[in-house]
Coordinates of C-alpha atoms and ligand atoms in Angstrom, one line a residue:
M1 CA -88.7 -78.1 -11.4
N2 CA -87.8 -74.4 -11.3
A3 CA -90.6 -72.1 -10.5
V4 CA -91.7 -69.8 -13.4
T5 CA -91.3 -66.2 -12.2
S6 CA -92.5 -63.0 -14.1
V7 CA -90.3 -60.1 -13.7
A8 CA -92.3 -57.1 -13.3
P9 CA -90.3 -54.0 -14.8
A10 CA -88.7 -51.7 -12.4
K11 CA -90.5 -48.5 -11.5
F12 CA -90.2 -45.9 -14.2
D13 CA -87.2 -43.6 -13.5
V14 CA -86.2 -41.2 -16.3
N15 CA -82.6 -41.0 -15.3
E16 CA -82.2 -44.9 -15.9
I17 CA -84.2 -44.5 -19.2
R18 CA -81.9 -41.8 -20.5
K19 CA -78.7 -44.0 -20.1
D20 CA -80.4 -46.4 -22.8
F21 CA -80.3 -43.8 -25.4
P22 CA -76.6 -43.1 -26.4
I23 CA -77.3 -40.0 -28.3
L24 CA -78.9 -38.0 -25.4
S25 CA -75.5 -37.6 -23.7
R26 CA -73.8 -35.7 -26.7
L27 CA -73.5 -32.2 -26.9
V28 CA -75.0 -29.8 -29.8
H29 CA -73.4 -26.4 -30.2
N30 CA -71.4 -27.1 -26.9
K31 CA -74.5 -27.4 -25.0
P32 CA -76.3 -30.7 -23.8
L33 CA -78.8 -32.0 -26.1
V34 CA -82.5 -31.2 -25.3
F35 CA -84.2 -33.3 -27.9
L36 CA -87.9 -32.4 -28.2
D37 CA -88.8 -33.5 -31.5
S38 CA -89.8 -37.0 -30.9
A39 CA -93.0 -36.7 -32.8
A40 CA -90.7 -36.1 -36.0
S41 CA -88.9 -39.2 -35.2
A42 CA -87.5 -40.8 -31.8
Q43 CA -84.3 -41.5 -30.7
K44 CA -83.3 -45.0 -30.5
P45 CA -82.2 -47.0 -27.4
R46 CA -78.8 -49.0 -27.2
A47 CA -81.0 -52.2 -27.6
V48 CA -82.4 -51.4 -31.0
I49 CA -78.9 -50.3 -32.3
D50 CA -77.4 -53.3 -31.0
A51 CA -80.2 -55.7 -32.3
M52 CA -79.7 -54.1 -35.7
S53 CA -75.9 -54.4 -35.8
F54 CA -75.9 -57.9 -34.5
A55 CA -78.4 -58.9 -37.4
F56 CA -76.1 -57.1 -40.2
E57 CA -72.9 -58.9 -38.5
N58 CA -74.0 -62.2 -37.9
E59 CA -77.6 -63.0 -39.3
Y60 CA -78.2 -61.1 -42.4
A61 CA -79.6 -62.8 -45.6
N62 CA -83.1 -62.2 -47.5
V63 CA -86.1 -63.7 -46.0
H64 CA -88.6 -66.1 -47.6
R65 CA -86.1 -67.2 -50.2
G66 CA -83.3 -69.2 -49.2
A67 CA -83.1 -72.9 -48.3
Y68 CA -79.9 -72.1 -46.4
Y69 CA -79.1 -71.4 -42.6
L70 CA -78.7 -67.7 -42.7
S71 CA -81.9 -67.1 -44.8
E72 CA -83.8 -69.4 -42.4
T73 CA -82.5 -67.6 -39.5
A74 CA -83.5 -64.3 -41.0
T75 CA -86.8 -65.4 -41.7
T76 CA -87.4 -66.7 -38.3
N77 CA -86.4 -63.2 -36.9
Y78 CA -88.5 -61.5 -39.4
E79 CA -91.6 -63.5 -38.5
A80 CA -90.9 -63.2 -34.7
A81 CA -90.8 -59.4 -35.1
R82 CA -94.3 -59.6 -36.7
E83 CA -95.5 -61.8 -33.7
K84 CA -93.9 -58.8 -31.3
V85 CA -96.1 -56.3 -33.1
R86 CA -99.0 -58.6 -32.9
T87 CA -99.0 -59.1 -29.1
F88 CA -98.0 -55.2 -28.7
I89 CA -101.3 -54.1 -30.4
N90 CA -103.2 -57.3 -29.4
A91 CA -104.0 -58.3 -33.0
S92 CA -105.8 -61.7 -33.1
S93 CA -103.4 -63.1 -35.7
V94 CA -100.1 -62.4 -37.3
N95 CA -101.7 -62.7 -40.7
E96 CA -103.2 -59.3 -39.8
I97 CA -100.1 -57.6 -39.4
V98 CA -98.5 -56.3 -42.8
F99 CA -95.0 -54.7 -42.8
T100 CA -94.9 -51.5 -44.7
K101 CA -92.1 -48.8 -45.1
G102 CA -93.9 -46.5 -42.5
A103 CA -97.3 -45.1 -41.9
T104 CA -97.7 -43.2 -45.1
D105 CA -97.1 -46.5 -46.9
A106 CA -99.7 -48.2 -44.7
I107 CA -102.4 -45.4 -45.4
N108 CA -101.6 -45.2 -49.2
L109 CA -102.1 -49.1 -49.4
V110 CA -105.7 -49.1 -47.6
A111 CA -106.8 -46.1 -49.7
A112 CA -105.4 -47.7 -52.9
S113 CA -106.6 -51.2 -52.5
Y114 CA -109.6 -51.1 -49.9
G115 CA -110.7 -47.6 -51.2
R116 CA -110.8 -49.1 -55.0
L117 CA -112.6 -51.9 -53.6
A118 CA -115.1 -50.2 -51.6
L119 CA -115.8 -46.7 -53.3
K120 CA -118.2 -45.7 -55.9
P121 CA -119.4 -42.0 -57.2
G122 CA -121.2 -40.2 -54.6
D123 CA -119.7 -42.2 -51.5
E124 CA -118.1 -40.4 -48.8
I125 CA -114.6 -40.4 -47.1
M126 CA -114.7 -38.7 -43.7
L127 CA -111.5 -37.1 -42.3
T128 CA -111.0 -34.5 -39.6
A129 CA -109.5 -31.1 -39.8
L130 CA -106.4 -31.9 -38.1
E131 CA -105.0 -34.7 -40.2
H132 CA -101.4 -35.2 -41.2
H133 CA -101.0 -34.9 -44.9
S134 CA -100.3 -38.6 -45.2
N135 CA -104.0 -39.1 -44.0
I136 CA -105.3 -36.7 -46.5
V137 CA -103.4 -37.1 -50.0
P138 CA -103.8 -40.8 -50.4
W139 CA -107.6 -40.0 -50.1
Q140 CA -107.6 -37.4 -52.4
L141 CA -106.0 -39.6 -54.9
I142 CA -108.5 -42.3 -54.7
R143 CA -111.5 -40.0 -54.4
D144 CA -110.3 -38.7 -58.0
Q145 CA -110.0 -42.3 -59.4
T146 CA -113.4 -43.3 -57.9
G147 CA -115.7 -40.3 -57.8
A148 CA -116.1 -40.5 -54.0
E149 CA -116.1 -37.1 -51.9
I150 CA -114.2 -36.1 -49.1
K151 CA -116.0 -34.6 -45.8
V152 CA -114.1 -33.0 -43.1
V153 CA -115.0 -32.9 -39.3
P154 CA -114.1 -29.5 -38.1
I155 CA -112.1 -29.1 -34.7
N156 CA -112.9 -27.0 -31.7
A157 CA -110.9 -23.9 -30.8
D158 CA -109.0 -25.9 -28.2
G159 CA -108.0 -28.5 -30.8
S160 CA -110.4 -31.2 -29.7
V161 CA -112.9 -32.8 -31.9
S162 CA -116.1 -33.6 -30.6
V163 CA -118.2 -36.5 -30.9
D164 CA -121.2 -34.2 -31.9
A165 CA -119.2 -33.1 -35.0
F166 CA -118.7 -36.6 -36.1
A167 CA -122.2 -37.1 -35.6
R168 CA -123.2 -34.2 -37.8
T169 CA -120.8 -35.3 -40.7
I170 CA -121.4 -38.9 -40.8
G171 CA -124.3 -40.6 -42.8
P172 CA -125.4 -43.3 -44.9
K173 CA -123.2 -42.1 -47.6
T174 CA -119.9 -42.7 -45.3
K175 CA -117.9 -45.4 -46.5
I176 CA -114.5 -44.9 -44.9
V177 CA -113.8 -42.7 -41.9
A178 CA -109.7 -42.0 -41.5
V179 CA -108.7 -40.4 -38.3
A180 CA -105.6 -39.7 -36.4
H181 CA -105.2 -41.4 -32.9
V182 CA -103.3 -38.4 -31.6
S183 CA -102.7 -35.4 -33.5
N184 CA -99.0 -34.6 -34.5
V185 CA -99.6 -30.9 -34.0
L186 CA -102.0 -30.4 -31.2
G187 CA -101.5 -33.7 -29.1
T188 CA -105.3 -34.1 -29.2
I189 CA -106.4 -37.8 -28.5
L190 CA -109.4 -38.6 -30.6
P191 CA -112.5 -40.4 -29.1
I192 CA -111.7 -43.4 -31.3
E193 CA -114.3 -45.9 -29.8
A194 CA -117.1 -43.5 -30.2
I195 CA -115.9 -42.8 -33.6
V196 CA -115.8 -46.4 -34.4
E197 CA -119.4 -47.1 -32.9
M198 CA -121.0 -44.3 -35.1
A199 CA -119.0 -45.5 -38.4
H200 CA -120.1 -49.1 -38.0
K201 CA -123.7 -48.2 -37.5
V202 CA -123.6 -46.7 -40.9
G203 CA -121.6 -49.5 -42.4
A204 CA -118.4 -47.6 -42.8
K205 CA -114.9 -48.7 -42.1
V206 CA -112.5 -47.1 -39.7
L207 CA -108.9 -46.5 -40.4
V208 CA -106.8 -45.1 -37.4
D209 CA -103.5 -43.2 -38.4
G210 CA -101.7 -44.4 -35.2
C211 CA -98.3 -42.8 -35.7
Q212 CA -98.3 -40.7 -32.7
G213 CA -100.9 -42.8 -30.9
I214 CA -98.9 -46.0 -30.6
V215 CA -96.2 -43.8 -29.1
H216 CA -98.2 -42.4 -26.1
E217 CA -101.0 -44.8 -25.4
K218 CA -101.3 -48.4 -24.9
V219 CA -102.9 -49.6 -28.1
D220 CA -105.4 -52.5 -28.2
V221 CA -106.8 -52.8 -31.7
Q222 CA -109.6 -55.1 -30.7
A223 CA -110.7 -53.1 -27.9
L224 CA -110.6 -50.0 -30.1
G225 CA -112.7 -51.7 -32.6
C226 CA -111.4 -50.0 -35.6
D227 CA -110.7 -52.0 -39.1
F228 CA -107.3 -50.5 -39.8
Y229 CA -104.6 -49.1 -37.6
A230 CA -101.4 -47.7 -39.3
F231 CA -98.1 -46.7 -37.6
S232 CA -94.3 -46.1 -38.2
G233 CA -91.5 -47.7 -36.5
H234 CA -89.2 -44.9 -36.1
K235 CA -91.5 -42.8 -33.6
L236 CA -91.8 -45.7 -31.4
Y237 CA -88.0 -45.8 -30.5
G238 CA -87.3 -48.2 -33.8
P239 CA -85.6 -47.5 -37.0
N240 CA -87.3 -45.9 -40.0
G241 CA -88.1 -47.6 -43.2
I242 CA -90.4 -49.7 -41.5
G243 CA -94.0 -49.4 -40.7
V244 CA -97.2 -51.5 -39.7
L245 CA -100.5 -51.9 -41.1
W246 CA -103.1 -53.9 -38.9
A247 CA -106.1 -54.9 -40.7
R248 CA -109.1 -57.3 -39.9
A249 CA -108.1 -60.6 -41.6
E250 CA -111.4 -60.5 -43.7
L251 CA -110.7 -57.0 -45.0
L252 CA -107.0 -58.2 -46.0
D253 CA -108.5 -61.2 -47.6
A254 CA -111.0 -59.3 -49.6
M255 CA -108.5 -56.5 -50.8
P256 CA -106.5 -56.6 -54.0
P257 CA -102.7 -56.3 -54.0
Y258 CA -101.3 -53.1 -53.8
Q259 CA -98.1 -53.6 -55.5
G260 CA -96.9 -56.4 -57.6
G261 CA -93.7 -58.2 -57.2
G262 CA -91.7 -61.0 -55.9
E263 CA -93.3 -63.1 -52.6
M264 CA -96.8 -61.6 -53.2
I265 CA -97.8 -64.2 -55.6
S266 CA -99.0 -67.8 -55.5
T267 CA -98.4 -68.4 -59.3
V268 CA -97.4 -66.3 -62.3
T269 CA -97.6 -66.9 -65.9
F270 CA -97.8 -64.2 -68.7
K271 CA -101.4 -64.6 -68.9
Q272 CA -102.5 -64.6 -65.4
S273 CA -101.1 -64.3 -61.8
T274 CA -102.5 -65.5 -58.3
W275 CA -101.9 -64.0 -55.0
A276 CA -100.4 -65.3 -52.1
E277 CA -102.4 -65.0 -48.7
A278 CA -102.2 -61.8 -46.5
P279 CA -99.9 -60.6 -45.3
A280 CA -97.4 -61.7 -47.9
K281 CA -99.9 -60.5 -50.7
F282 CA -99.1 -56.9 -49.5
E283 CA -95.4 -57.3 -49.1
A284 CA -94.0 -57.2 -52.8
G285 CA -90.3 -57.3 -53.0
T286 CA -87.8 -57.6 -50.4
P287 CA -89.1 -56.2 -47.4
P288 CA -87.2 -53.8 -44.8
I289 CA -85.5 -57.0 -42.9
V290 CA -83.3 -55.6 -40.4
P291 CA -85.8 -52.5 -40.1
A292 CA -88.4 -55.0 -38.9
L293 CA -86.0 -56.7 -36.3
G294 CA -85.1 -53.2 -35.3
L295 CA -88.7 -52.6 -34.6
G296 CA -89.1 -55.9 -32.8
A297 CA -86.1 -54.7 -30.6
A298 CA -87.9 -51.5 -29.9
I299 CA -91.1 -53.4 -28.9
D300 CA -89.1 -55.6 -26.4
Y301 CA -87.7 -52.7 -24.9
L302 CA -90.8 -50.9 -24.4
N303 CA -92.1 -54.1 -22.8
R304 CA -89.1 -54.2 -20.5
I305 CA -89.9 -51.0 -19.1
D306 CA -92.8 -49.7 -16.9
R307 CA -94.7 -48.5 -19.8
V308 CA -97.7 -47.3 -17.5
G309 CA -95.1 -45.1 -15.5
A310 CA -93.6 -44.1 -18.9
I311 CA -97.0 -42.6 -20.2
A312 CA -97.6 -41.0 -16.7
H313 CA -94.3 -39.3 -16.9
E314 CA -94.9 -38.1 -20.5
H315 CA -98.4 -36.7 -19.0
D316 CA -96.3 -35.1 -16.2
L317 CA -93.9 -33.1 -18.6
L318 CA -97.0 -32.3 -20.9
H319 CA -98.8 -30.5 -18.0
Y320 CA -95.5 -28.9 -16.6
A321 CA -94.8 -27.6 -20.2
M322 CA -98.4 -26.3 -20.5
Q323 CA -98.1 -24.2 -17.1
Q324 CA -94.3 -23.2 -17.8
L325 CA -94.5 -22.2 -21.5
P326 CA -97.1 -19.2 -21.1
T327 CA -94.9 -17.7 -18.5
V328 CA -92.8 -16.5 -21.7
P329 CA -94.2 -13.1 -22.8
G330 CA -95.9 -13.4 -25.9
L331 CA -96.1 -17.2 -26.1
K332 CA -99.4 -18.7 -26.9
L333 CA -100.2 -22.3 -26.6
V334 CA -101.8 -23.9 -29.6
G335 CA -103.6 -27.0 -28.8
T336 CA -105.3 -27.2 -25.2
A337 CA -107.8 -29.9 -25.4
Q338 CA -108.6 -32.0 -22.2
N339 CA -107.5 -35.3 -23.6
K340 CA -103.9 -34.9 -25.0
A341 CA -100.7 -36.7 -25.4
S342 CA -97.2 -35.0 -24.8
V343 CA -97.0 -32.9 -27.8
Q344 CA -97.3 -29.1 -27.7
S345 CA -97.5 -26.6 -30.3
F346 CA -96.9 -22.8 -29.5
T347 CA -96.4 -19.4 -31.3
M348 CA -94.7 -16.5 -30.0
D349 CA -95.9 -13.0 -31.0
G350 CA -93.6 -11.1 -33.4
A351 CA -91.4 -14.1 -34.0
H352 CA -91.6 -16.6 -36.9
P353 CA -91.6 -20.3 -35.7
H354 CA -88.7 -21.1 -37.8
D355 CA -86.5 -18.1 -36.4
L356 CA -87.6 -19.5 -33.0
A357 CA -86.5 -23.0 -33.7
T358 CA -83.1 -21.8 -35.1
V359 CA -82.3 -19.6 -32.3
L360 CA -83.3 -22.4 -29.8
D361 CA -81.1 -24.6 -31.4
R362 CA -78.1 -22.5 -30.6
S363 CA -79.1 -23.4 -26.8
G364 CA -79.0 -27.1 -27.8
V365 CA -82.8 -27.3 -27.7
A366 CA -84.3 -29.2 -30.7
V367 CA -88.1 -28.4 -31.6
R368 CA -89.9 -28.7 -34.9
A369 CA -91.3 -25.5 -36.5
G370 CA -93.5 -25.2 -39.6
H371 CA -96.7 -26.5 -40.8
H372 CA -96.1 -30.0 -39.6
C373 CA -97.3 -31.7 -42.8
A374 CA -100.8 -30.6 -41.7
Q375 CA -101.5 -27.5 -43.9
P376 CA -105.4 -27.6 -43.6
L377 CA -104.8 -27.7 -39.8
M378 CA -102.9 -24.6 -39.9
E379 CA -105.4 -22.9 -42.0
A380 CA -108.2 -23.9 -39.8
L381 CA -106.1 -22.5 -36.8
G382 CA -105.6 -19.3 -38.7
V383 CA -101.8 -19.5 -38.5
T384 CA -99.1 -20.4 -41.1
A385 CA -96.9 -22.1 -38.7
T386 CA -96.3 -23.2 -35.1
A387 CA -93.2 -24.2 -33.1
R388 CA -94.0 -27.7 -31.5
A389 CA -92.3 -29.3 -28.5
S390 CA -92.8 -33.2 -28.2
F391 CA -91.7 -35.2 -25.3
G392 CA -90.6 -38.9 -25.2
I393 CA -90.1 -41.3 -22.4
Y394 CA -86.6 -39.8 -22.1
N395 CA -87.4 -36.1 -21.6
T396 CA -87.4 -34.5 -18.3
R397 CA -88.8 -31.2 -16.5
A398 CA -85.3 -29.9 -16.4
E399 CA -85.4 -30.1 -20.1
V400 CA -88.7 -28.1 -20.1
D401 CA -87.0 -25.7 -17.9
A402 CA -84.2 -25.3 -20.5
L403 CA -86.7 -24.7 -23.4
V404 CA -88.5 -22.2 -21.1
A405 CA -85.1 -20.3 -20.5
A406 CA -83.9 -20.7 -24.3
L407 CA -87.3 -19.1 -25.2
H408 CA -86.8 -16.2 -23.0
K409 CA -83.2 -15.7 -24.7
A410 CA -85.1 -16.0 -28.3
R411 CA -87.1 -13.4 -27.5
A412 CA -84.3 -11.0 -26.5
V413 CA -82.5 -11.9 -29.6
L414 CA -85.7 -11.8 -32.0
L415 CA -87.8 -9.0 -30.6
Ligands
C6P1 N1 -95.4 -36.9 -38.6 C1 -93.9 -35.1 -37.6 O1 -93.3 -34.4 -37.4 P1 -94.2 -41.3 -41.8 O2 -93.6 -40.1 -42.3 O3 -94.9 -42.3 -42.8 O4 -93.5 -42.1 -40.8 O5 -95.4 -40.7 -40.9 C2 -96.4 -39.9 -41.5 C3 -97.4 -39.4 -40.3 C4 -98.7 -39.8 -40.4 N2 -99.5 -39.6 -39.4 C5 -99.0 -38.6 -38.3 C6 -100.0 -38.4 -37.3 C7 -97.7 -38.3 -38.2 O6 -97.4 -37.6 -37.2 C8 -96.8 -38.7 -39.4 C9 -95.6 -38.1 -39.2 C10 -94.0 -36.3 -38.4 O7 -95.2 -34.9 -37.1 C11 -93.2 -36.1 -39.5 S1 -94.1 -34.9 -40.7

């Protein structure tokens, strides 16, 4: 009998990791690409690209619909991807994993379905000042339909959100607390467990927008204790067009469908329709089949590497960047909370972030500039825009140096 051996992943080595991402070896404007915009969308490893090509070339058909080989294979693969997501976030059942188009779609689903079920006039939805528009606007839509109100927890000057500020805002009228796990602008990691504890004490449910959190933290939804966790595949080194809503089974069971269409029903007559069980109840129409397989491949990839080492590497890059960036005259870091993931916003006196990003691009350095879909946060910070460098598992200290060198050049051009 063969002994069962579990292979521990090789120790994290960024140079090995970089070889897995084909795009990183290309030139941009004749310069080596320095990709520092993974918070917007991460690059894809060869394993994801190959898994998706293989599916299109060999195993493509619609899912849950055909009694023939290819459809059964595609269905098995699609459901296997769901199981990969379940283990990745430690959900207790695959029935708690709803595939969506992305995090935005997942949050809209919860706001429209759970929000309509749970909210009445005078009830409160609690958000924080650093939320992405995707975790603001869906709640405004449901607020306007139900007569509920939105309360906003302020942030501190360093971009942190204190538990005390939550305690001051939460109350018996709070029914839903919707918060980012990690801010896409400031990198702040929010104290989710403490927030959940406070929310549950007053009977409120907690939705965590895990778009950035899933990338930079090891997520265990049962340990976090929240009720909903939403994320997109494309920031997690998977494709776009696929996202995940995790929700407690009893909530999904109680929630009405979000959209109607094929596959979400049990029976349909012109008089009345009945619904399938979750997660099918929330997956109306042909789902993003190959993107789901791509997400599964991204999770396989992350499971194969030393993830703890990868997260430590990202922290190292963040701290190095936080030391090096202020050496550029006039540069101000935006977001300096103690507990941070590898996302760093900054401004430069006298230079608009858009101009900065355009000039950096000429050096092959890709950063994002603008309001980052967080206009209320920009207002709270007293700025109209920032530039933002966000680091993924494939970035290096040498790339931080390249960013700093390009910023010095940009100063010379712009000021
Ligand atoms: N933030 C950024 O550059 P979608 O578009 O559905 O995949 O993700 C929306 C979203 C929701 N919440 C947070 C915290 C996010 O960061 C994002 C996407 C990108 O910061 C694009 S605006």
